């Protein structure tokens, strides 16, 4: 895939970190404000997709990236499942998905038990999945002869 | 035992993602992990089947009901769920064990096993869920995994079949979601037990929702007017997957949910019962007649699935008809026992038939019966297991298929539906016809013995093992006719359906 002009590339360089930060903000405030793991993850994926679109990429690099993202995605889902399963072990009454951590004070960033942690894991998962979909489509269009 | 219920979803999901991570690093990890996980699930489900009684409910997250209104997501495991869990885990384990060798003819072994595991997780989730939206979510997990698995060979034919399956499966999911939306709008709850208390009795609106549900799940179960995707999808998939799709998936995703919703959620109505019975009969007749003309082994088996699913629905539908007009409960439960018993039997012999067809394809690379022949001498195990399954599905004593068909036919006669009984007998004869055709042209036709010269050996032990176990089950399940065994395995499942709306009390504990 060919890259774009220097203007686009420079602007992307400036914008992508801000987008990433905003996605991070949405994810970690998931239990307090609208949004959460999914919305934040999609925004974060934008920060990864934009540079690829602006700078272009070659097929071997895309393939390597795809493999890494797949690993990240699986690890994130596994993390989600493990945290949910820890509830089974630590809640004392063997309950799946029980919120076993201390709930904290309502409205504070560190509160609501394990919900922020699950949100972060979901964010990583969605970000990786969205980027994987984008890269899979790109790889497909690169592979098909014109 | 209560707290072990979520393991049926946690274990297959967890092993899927463990395989995704470690399968890449450690060689052979996947082939060891998944069969072991499924073996454990089989053990657990049999323990549930034999040990547990009544309805086990489990609130995910541990939120207790507030003022009698259930808040948590409910998992409800009753007799019917336990039977389905056993079928899914057992057939899943055998198909997975068979795959260990079979998958060598494909390249992406890791992805295959991951998708297989996800499919199991989806089906287990449907069966243990007591919440209609969760049924939808798990249904999508199972369906999407199966779309990908059908297309696994990525040939032209497989991709076309998968595309057709996806389009029709998508329509089905849309209709199901649509009717779940309606139910939520009308009742304000998603818990099946709670919905049935909130739902007004009768009325055109409830009937409309019921019909949309019936079409949606009918598409998933491939009942007659919605069956067009099944022959393509089930014949194009890799054989162990065909065995899972035909043997288990259409039952867990389609039939189980139809029975659950129409017996336990909607109040029984005569019209709906009549529609279900008529569709079942039509599937039975038309599936059987279409199967006669097939020359592709797996296509023949796929059409036969439509026909046998018709038998299951016929049995349960007759029970529904009798119950809906307050008839004799003993006859109704006999009919439903016949249906549920046939569901169990069909999952065993249809999986076996697909695995045998897979063994033939594995060694010869050929599925067209016109080109096969004389394989009985070179593939003795495959040939004999396939013969047992064929006799069993055609309803010959002493195999299990005979007894379940007998129960359905006796119940139909006792209930006064002589035409249905006659059709069931005629289609049973047709079934013998097309299975003998398959046996003759694949295994016995001595005029074409050239396969013997091509140095074909019996399939590896791993594949034989699964087929032999299933063949033994074809004999062993006949024992369920003994009342004391039947009371342990089948009667709890049937009672759940016969008791109808008492499901609500059992789940919510009123």
XYZ file of C-alpha atoms in Angstrom, chain A residues 66-67 70-71 73-75 77-78 81 85 88 93-99, chain B residues 3 6-7 10 13-14 17-18 20-22 24 58-62 110-111:
38
model
C -1.270 -9.268 12.072
C 0.402 -12.113 13.943
C -3.749 -11.871 17.044
C -1.640 -12.783 20.042
C -6.294 -10.184 21.113
C -6.275 -13.742 22.429
C -4.323 -12.715 25.508
C -9.845 -12.268 26.014
C -8.058 -14.811 28.142
C -12.009 -14.741 31.324
C -12.983 -16.680 36.859
C -15.250 -17.819 41.173
C -19.318 -18.408 47.422
C -18.053 -19.683 44.050
C -19.778 -17.126 41.865
C -18.656 -16.483 38.297
C -18.199 -12.779 37.491
C -18.560 -11.719 41.106
C -17.002 -8.385 41.916
C -21.116 -23.867 41.317
C -20.346 -22.004 34.496
C -17.445 -24.379 33.813
C -15.410 -21.279 30.889
C -13.692 -20.592 25.904
C -10.530 -20.671 27.993
C -7.757 -18.716 23.728
C -5.032 -20.735 25.424
C -4.510 -19.296 20.268
C -1.596 -18.169 22.427
C 0.413 -21.294 23.227
C 1.940 -21.198 18.185
C -27.098 -20.090 39.074
C -26.991 -16.316 39.187
C -23.978 -14.944 37.341
C -22.413 -12.145 39.347
C -24.343 -13.226 42.430
C -4.592 -24.386 15.065
C -7.439 -22.272 13.718
